[in-house]
Coordinates of C-alpha atoms in Angstrom, one line a residue:
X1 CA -49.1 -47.9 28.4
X2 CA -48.1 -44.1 27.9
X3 CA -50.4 -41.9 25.8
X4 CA -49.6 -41.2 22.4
X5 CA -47.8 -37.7 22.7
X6 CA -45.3 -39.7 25.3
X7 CA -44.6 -42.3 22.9
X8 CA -43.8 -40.3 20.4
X9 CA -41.7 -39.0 22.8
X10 CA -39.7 -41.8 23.9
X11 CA -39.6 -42.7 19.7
X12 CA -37.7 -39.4 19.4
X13 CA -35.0 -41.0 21.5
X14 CA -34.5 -44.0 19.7
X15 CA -36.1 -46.0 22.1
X16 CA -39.4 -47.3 20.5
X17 CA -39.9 -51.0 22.0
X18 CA -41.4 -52.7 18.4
X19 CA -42.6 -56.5 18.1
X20 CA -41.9 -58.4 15.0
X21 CA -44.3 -61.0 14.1
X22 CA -43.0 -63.6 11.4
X23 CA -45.8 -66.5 10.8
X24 CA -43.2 -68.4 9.1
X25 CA -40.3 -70.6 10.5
X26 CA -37.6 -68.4 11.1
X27 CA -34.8 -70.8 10.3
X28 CA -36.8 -72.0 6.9
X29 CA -36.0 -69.8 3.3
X30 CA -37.9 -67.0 2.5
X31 CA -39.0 -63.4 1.3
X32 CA -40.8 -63.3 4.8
X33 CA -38.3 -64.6 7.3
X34 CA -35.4 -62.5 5.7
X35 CA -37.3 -59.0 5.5
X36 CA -38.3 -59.4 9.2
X37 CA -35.0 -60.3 10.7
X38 CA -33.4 -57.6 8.8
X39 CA -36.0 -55.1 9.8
X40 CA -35.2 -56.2 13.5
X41 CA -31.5 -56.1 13.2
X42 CA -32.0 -52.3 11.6
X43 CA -34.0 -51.1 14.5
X44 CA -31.5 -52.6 16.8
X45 CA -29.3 -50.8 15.4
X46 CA -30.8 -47.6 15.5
X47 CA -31.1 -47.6 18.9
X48 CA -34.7 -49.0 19.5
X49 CA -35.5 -52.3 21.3
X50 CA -36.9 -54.6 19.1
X51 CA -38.0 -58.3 19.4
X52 CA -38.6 -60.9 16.7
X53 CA -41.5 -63.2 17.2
X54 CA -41.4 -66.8 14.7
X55 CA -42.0 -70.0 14.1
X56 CA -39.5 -72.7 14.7
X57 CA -38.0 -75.1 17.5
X58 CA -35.8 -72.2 19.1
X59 CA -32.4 -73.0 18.7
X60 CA -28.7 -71.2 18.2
X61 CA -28.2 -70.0 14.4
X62 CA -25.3 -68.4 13.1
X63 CA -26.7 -65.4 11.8
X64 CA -25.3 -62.1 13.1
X65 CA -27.4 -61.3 16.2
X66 CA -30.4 -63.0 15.5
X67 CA -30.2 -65.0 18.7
X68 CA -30.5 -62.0 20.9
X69 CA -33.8 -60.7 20.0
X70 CA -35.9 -64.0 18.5
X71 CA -38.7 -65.6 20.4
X72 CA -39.7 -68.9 18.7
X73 CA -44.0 -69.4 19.5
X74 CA -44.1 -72.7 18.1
X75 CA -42.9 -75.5 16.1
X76 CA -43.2 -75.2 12.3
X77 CA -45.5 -77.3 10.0
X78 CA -45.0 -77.5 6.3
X79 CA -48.6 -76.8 4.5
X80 CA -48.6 -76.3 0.9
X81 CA -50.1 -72.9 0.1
X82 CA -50.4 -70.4 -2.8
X83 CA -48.6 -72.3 -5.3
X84 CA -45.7 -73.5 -2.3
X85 CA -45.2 -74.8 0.9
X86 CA -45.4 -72.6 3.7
X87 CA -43.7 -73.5 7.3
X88 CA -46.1 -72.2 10.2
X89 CA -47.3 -73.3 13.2
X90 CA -50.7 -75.3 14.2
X91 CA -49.7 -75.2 17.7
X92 CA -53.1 -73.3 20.0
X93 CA -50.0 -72.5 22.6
X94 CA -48.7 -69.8 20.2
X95 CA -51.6 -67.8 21.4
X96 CA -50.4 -67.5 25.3
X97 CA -46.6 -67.4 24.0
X98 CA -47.3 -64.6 21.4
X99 CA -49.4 -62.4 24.3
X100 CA -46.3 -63.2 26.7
X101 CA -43.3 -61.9 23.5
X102 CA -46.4 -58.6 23.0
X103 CA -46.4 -57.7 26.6
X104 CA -43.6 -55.3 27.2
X105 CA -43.9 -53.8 23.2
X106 CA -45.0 -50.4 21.9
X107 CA -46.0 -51.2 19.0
X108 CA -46.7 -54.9 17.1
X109 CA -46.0 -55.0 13.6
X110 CA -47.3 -58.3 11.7
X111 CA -46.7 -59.5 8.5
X112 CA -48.8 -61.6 7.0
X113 CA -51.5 -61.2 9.9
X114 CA -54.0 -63.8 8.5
X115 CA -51.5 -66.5 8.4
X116 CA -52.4 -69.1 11.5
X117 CA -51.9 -69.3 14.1
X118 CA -49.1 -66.8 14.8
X119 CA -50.9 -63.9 12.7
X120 CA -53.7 -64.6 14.4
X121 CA -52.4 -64.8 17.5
X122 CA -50.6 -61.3 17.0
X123 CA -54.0 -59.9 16.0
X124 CA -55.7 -60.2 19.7
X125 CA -52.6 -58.4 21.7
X126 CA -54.5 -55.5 21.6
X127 CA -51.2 -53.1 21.2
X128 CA -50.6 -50.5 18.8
X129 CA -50.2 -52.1 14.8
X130 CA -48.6 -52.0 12.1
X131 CA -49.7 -55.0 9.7
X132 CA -48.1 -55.9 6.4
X133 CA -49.3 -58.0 3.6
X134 CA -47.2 -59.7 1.3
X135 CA -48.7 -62.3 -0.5
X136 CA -50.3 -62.6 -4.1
X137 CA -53.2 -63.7 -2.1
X138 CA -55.7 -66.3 -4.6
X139 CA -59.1 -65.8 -5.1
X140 CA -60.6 -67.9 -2.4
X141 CA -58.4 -65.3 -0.3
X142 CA -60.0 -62.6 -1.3
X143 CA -63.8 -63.8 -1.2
X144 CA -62.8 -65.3 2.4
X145 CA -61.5 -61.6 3.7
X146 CA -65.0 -60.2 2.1
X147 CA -67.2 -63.4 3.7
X148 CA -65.8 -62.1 7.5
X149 CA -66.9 -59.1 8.7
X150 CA -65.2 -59.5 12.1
X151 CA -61.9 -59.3 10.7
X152 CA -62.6 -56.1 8.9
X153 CA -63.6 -54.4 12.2
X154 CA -60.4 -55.5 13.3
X155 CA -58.1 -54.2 10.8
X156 CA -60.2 -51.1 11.0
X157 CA -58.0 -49.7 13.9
X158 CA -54.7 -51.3 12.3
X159 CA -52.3 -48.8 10.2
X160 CA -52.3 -51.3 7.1
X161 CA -49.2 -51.9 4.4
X162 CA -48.7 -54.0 1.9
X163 CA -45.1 -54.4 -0.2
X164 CA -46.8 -54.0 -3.6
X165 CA -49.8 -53.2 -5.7
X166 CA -50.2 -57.0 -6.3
X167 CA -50.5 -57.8 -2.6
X168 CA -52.3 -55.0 -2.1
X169 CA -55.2 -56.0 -4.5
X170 CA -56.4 -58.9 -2.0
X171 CA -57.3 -56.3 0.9
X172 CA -61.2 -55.5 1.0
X173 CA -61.4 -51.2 0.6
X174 CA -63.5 -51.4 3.9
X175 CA -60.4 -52.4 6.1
X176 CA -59.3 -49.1 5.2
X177 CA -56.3 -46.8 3.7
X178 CA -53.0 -49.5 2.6
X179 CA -49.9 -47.9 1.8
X180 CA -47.7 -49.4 -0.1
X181 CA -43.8 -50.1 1.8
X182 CA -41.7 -52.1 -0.7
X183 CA -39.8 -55.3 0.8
X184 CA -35.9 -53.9 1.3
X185 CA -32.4 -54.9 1.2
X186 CA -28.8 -53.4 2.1
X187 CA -27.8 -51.9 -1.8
X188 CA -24.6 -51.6 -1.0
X189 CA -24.0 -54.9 0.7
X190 CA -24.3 -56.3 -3.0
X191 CA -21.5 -54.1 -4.3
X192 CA -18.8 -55.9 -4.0
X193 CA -15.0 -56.3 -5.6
X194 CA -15.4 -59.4 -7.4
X195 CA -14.9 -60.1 -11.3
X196 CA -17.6 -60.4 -13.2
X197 CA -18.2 -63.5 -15.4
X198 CA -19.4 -62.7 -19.3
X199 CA -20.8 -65.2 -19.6
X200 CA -22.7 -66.6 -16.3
X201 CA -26.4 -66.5 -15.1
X202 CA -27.6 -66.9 -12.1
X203 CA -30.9 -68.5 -10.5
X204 CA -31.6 -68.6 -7.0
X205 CA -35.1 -70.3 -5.7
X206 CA -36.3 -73.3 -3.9
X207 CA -37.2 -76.4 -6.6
X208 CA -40.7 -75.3 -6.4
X209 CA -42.8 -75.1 -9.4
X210 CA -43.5 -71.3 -9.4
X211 CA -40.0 -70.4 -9.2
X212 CA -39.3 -71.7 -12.8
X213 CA -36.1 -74.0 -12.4
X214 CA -37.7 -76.5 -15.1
X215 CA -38.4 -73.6 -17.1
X216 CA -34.6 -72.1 -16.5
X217 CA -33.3 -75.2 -17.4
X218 CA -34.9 -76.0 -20.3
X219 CA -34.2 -72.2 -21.7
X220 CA -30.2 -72.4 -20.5
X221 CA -30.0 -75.9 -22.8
X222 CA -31.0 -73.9 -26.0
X223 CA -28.5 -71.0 -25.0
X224 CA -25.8 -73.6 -24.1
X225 CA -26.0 -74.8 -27.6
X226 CA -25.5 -71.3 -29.2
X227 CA -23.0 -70.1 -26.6
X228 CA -21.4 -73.0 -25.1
X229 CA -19.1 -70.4 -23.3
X230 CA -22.1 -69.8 -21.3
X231 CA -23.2 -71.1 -17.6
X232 CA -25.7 -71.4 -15.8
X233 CA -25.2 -71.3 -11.9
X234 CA -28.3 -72.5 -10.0
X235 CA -28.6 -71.7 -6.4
X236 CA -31.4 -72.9 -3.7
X237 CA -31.5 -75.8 -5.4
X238 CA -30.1 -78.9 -6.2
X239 CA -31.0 -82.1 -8.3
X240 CA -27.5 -84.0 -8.5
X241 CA -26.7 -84.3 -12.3
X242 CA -25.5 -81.3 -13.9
X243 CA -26.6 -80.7 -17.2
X244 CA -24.0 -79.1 -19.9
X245 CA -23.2 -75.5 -18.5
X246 CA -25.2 -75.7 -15.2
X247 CA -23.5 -75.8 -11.9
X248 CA -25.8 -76.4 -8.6
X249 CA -25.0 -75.0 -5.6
X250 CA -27.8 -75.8 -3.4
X251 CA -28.8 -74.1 -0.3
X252 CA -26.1 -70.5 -0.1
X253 CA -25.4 -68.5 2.9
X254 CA -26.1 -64.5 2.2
X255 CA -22.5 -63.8 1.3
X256 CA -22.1 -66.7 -0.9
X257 CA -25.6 -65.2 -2.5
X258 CA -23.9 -61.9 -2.8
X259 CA -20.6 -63.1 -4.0
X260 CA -22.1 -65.5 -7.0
X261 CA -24.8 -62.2 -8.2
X262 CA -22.1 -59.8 -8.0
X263 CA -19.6 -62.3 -10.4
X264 CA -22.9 -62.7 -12.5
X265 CA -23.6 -61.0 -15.8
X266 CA -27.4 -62.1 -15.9
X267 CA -30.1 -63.0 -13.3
X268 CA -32.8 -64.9 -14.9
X269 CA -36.0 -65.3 -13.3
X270 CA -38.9 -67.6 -15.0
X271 CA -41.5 -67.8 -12.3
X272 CA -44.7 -68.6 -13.1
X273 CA -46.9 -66.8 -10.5
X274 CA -47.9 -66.5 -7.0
X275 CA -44.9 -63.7 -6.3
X276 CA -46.0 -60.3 -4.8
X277 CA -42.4 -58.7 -5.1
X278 CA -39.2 -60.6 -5.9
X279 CA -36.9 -60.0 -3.7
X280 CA -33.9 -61.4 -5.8
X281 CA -34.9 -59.3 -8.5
X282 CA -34.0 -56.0 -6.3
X283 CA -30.8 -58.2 -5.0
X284 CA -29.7 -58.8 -8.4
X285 CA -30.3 -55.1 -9.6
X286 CA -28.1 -54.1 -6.9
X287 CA -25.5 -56.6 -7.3
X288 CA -25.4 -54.9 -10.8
X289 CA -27.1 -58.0 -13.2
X290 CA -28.8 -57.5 -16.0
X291 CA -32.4 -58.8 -15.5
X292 CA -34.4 -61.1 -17.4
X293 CA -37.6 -62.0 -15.7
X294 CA -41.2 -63.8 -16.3
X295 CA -43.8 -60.8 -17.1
X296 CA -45.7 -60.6 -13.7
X297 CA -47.3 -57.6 -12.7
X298 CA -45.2 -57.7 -8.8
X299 CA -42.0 -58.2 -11.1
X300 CA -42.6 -55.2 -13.6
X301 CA -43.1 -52.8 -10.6
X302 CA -39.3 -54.1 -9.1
X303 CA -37.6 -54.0 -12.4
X304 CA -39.4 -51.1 -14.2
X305 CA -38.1 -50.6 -17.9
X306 CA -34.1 -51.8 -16.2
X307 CA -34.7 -55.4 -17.5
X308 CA -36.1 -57.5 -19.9
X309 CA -39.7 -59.2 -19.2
X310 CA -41.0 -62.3 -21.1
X311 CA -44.0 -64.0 -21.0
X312 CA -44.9 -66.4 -18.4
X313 CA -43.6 -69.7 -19.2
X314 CA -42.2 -68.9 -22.6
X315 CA -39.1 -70.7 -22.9
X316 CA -38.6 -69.8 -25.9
X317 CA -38.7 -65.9 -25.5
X318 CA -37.1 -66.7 -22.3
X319 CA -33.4 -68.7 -24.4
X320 CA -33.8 -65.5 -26.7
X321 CA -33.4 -62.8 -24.4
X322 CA -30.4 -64.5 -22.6
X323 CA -28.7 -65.3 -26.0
X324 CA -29.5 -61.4 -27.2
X325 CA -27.8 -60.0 -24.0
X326 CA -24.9 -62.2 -23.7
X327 CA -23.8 -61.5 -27.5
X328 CA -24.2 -57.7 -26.3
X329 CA -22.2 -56.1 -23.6
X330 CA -22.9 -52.5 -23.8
X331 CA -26.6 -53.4 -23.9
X332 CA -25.7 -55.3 -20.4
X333 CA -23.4 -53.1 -18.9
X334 CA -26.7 -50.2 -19.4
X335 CA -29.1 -52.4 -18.1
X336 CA -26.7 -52.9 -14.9
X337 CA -26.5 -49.2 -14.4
X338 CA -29.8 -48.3 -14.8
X339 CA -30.3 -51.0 -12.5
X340 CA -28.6 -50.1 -9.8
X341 CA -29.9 -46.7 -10.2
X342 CA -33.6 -47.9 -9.7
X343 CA -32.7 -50.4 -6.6
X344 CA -31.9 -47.6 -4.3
X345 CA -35.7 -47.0 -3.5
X346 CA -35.6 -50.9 -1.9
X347 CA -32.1 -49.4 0.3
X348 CA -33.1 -49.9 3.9
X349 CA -32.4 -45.9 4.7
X350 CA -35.8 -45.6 2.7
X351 CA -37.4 -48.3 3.4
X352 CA -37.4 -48.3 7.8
X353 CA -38.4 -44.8 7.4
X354 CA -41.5 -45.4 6.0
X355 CA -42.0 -48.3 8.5
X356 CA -41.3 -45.9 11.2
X357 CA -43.7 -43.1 10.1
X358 CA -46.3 -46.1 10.2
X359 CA -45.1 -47.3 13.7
X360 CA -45.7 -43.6 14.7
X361 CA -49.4 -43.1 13.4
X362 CA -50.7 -46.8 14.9
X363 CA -49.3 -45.5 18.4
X364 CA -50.5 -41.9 18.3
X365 CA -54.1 -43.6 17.8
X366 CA -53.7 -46.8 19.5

């Protein structure tokens, strides 16, 4: 490998060679999976060479370029986790696949490095790293990170993120300096010309229990009854029977995603814990909703003083909030502008900067 000063070099040509690592299956839902494939695709497109490394059976997907630069280690297990269920890979021949994806690459940046066995198996390349922590990691997390002393020294020589304060919290001081690099989206894919419904809400999450759907639902059914103008449409989901005023959609693609926020005049967002960002929320902000959201401390630094924030589980405050800002337009149409305001720290242009400064620093002292 080059030294540092001719690697910084060959960055300053847009040619940095960067490896991905995604523990989860790539071709599964989530936070995860869609901020590293987008962070590939930008670095593709900026000129460097950059490879995704997941979990899944590899196989053709219709996503724009995704097929040219994703290396599948191993087939995906569903394990329940943190409050969901997680799809990674139990397979012990991720380890000689991952070291055979690593071996041409710069740099390695893994996210969610303690997740097995790809995060593990990303860990022992020996490369240059960049490692990002996402999760709202539980106790038994934390005392495990503190109980192994051997990982520390690891992490020691890693340029560490994390995408909030909350996932943040779980990393032991020893390990190091974190910075903070939010989780990121295209703003201006979200604006689009579509008209916007009054009178429609929008959920998107899968029909696990932290993402609130039971608590949306029961909410929406006291609005309905005040405002039975109002709907409720439901994405990521789908249970069959509609209820008066809710429409499920199931499963979207990204531009029906876009499309249904951007005709949205409320995104509403009960979850009940185990988030470390919220994604959506920064989607919705951009696709110019008004927010309504559970009170969790990952959520409050996304939406800031743009939305309203209830407490955790309270349906109640929860149908309140929704009634209060569909009766009042100018109070939404502020909320949408000061929320599309705020989103543009989350824009990609910011965000693979500070990703790139880190890729920098990890290969000037790797």
């Amino acid at each position: 490998m080059a030294s540092g000063a001719t690697q910084l070099a060959i960055r300053s040509r847009g040619q940095m060679k960067v490896g991905i690592v995604c523990p989860y299956d790539l071709w599964e839902p989530g936070g995860v999976q869609q901020l590293t494939t987008e962070l590939a695709a930008y670095l593709q497109l900026d000129g460097d060479d950059a490879v995704l490394i997941g979990v899944g059976k590899y196989r053709r997907h219709g996503g724009p370029g995704r097929d040219e630069f994703t290396i599948a280690v191993g087939r995906g297990f569903k394990v329940r986790a943190n409050q969901s269920i997680v799809p990674l890979t139990l397979s012990p021949m991720s380890f000689a696949r991952m070291s055979s994806a690593l071996r041409w690459v710069d740099v390695v940046h893994v996210h969610e490095p303690m997740v097995p066995f790809a995060g593990w198996a990303a860990l022992r390349s020996g490369k240059p790293m960049v490692a990002t922590f996402h999760a709202d990691a539980p106790d038994w997390v934390d005392r495990g990170y503190r109980l192994l002393p051997f990982v520390g020294k690891r992490f020691r020589s890693v340029v560490l993120t994390a995408v909030s304060e909350t996932a943040r919290q779980s990393i032991p001081e020893s390990w190091g300096e974190v910075r903070i690099i939010p989780n990121a989206i295209d703003v201006s894919a979200y604006d689009l010309p579509v008209g916007r419904v009054g009178r429609r809400i929008a959920f998107l999450g899968r029909d696990d229990p932290r993402k609130g759907l039971d608590i949306a639902l029961e909410a929406f059914a006291a609005v309905h009854q005040l405002r039975p103008d109002s709907e409720l449409v439901v994405m990521g989901a789908d249970r069959g029977s509609n209820p008066p005023g809710v429409r499920y959609l199931g499963r979207v693609s990204d531009g029906e995603k876009r499309r249904m926020l951007a005709s949205s005049a409320i995104y509403v967002a009960p979850n009940t814990g185990g988030e470390s960002f919220g994604i959506v929320l920064a989607e919705a902000m951009a696709a110019g909703c008004a927010v309504v959201a559970s009170d969790l401390d990952s959520f409050r630094s996304v939406v800031a003083d743009t939305g309203l924030l209830v407490p955790v589980g309270d349906v109640s405050s929860l149908s309140t909030a929704m009634v209060s800002l569909l009766e009042d337009d100018v109070k939404r149409e502020k909320m949408s502008v000061a929320g599309r305001e705020a989103v543009q720290r989350f824009d990609w242009t910011n965000v693979l900067t500070q990703y790139r400064t880190a890729y920098n620093e990890a290969i000037a002292s790797g």
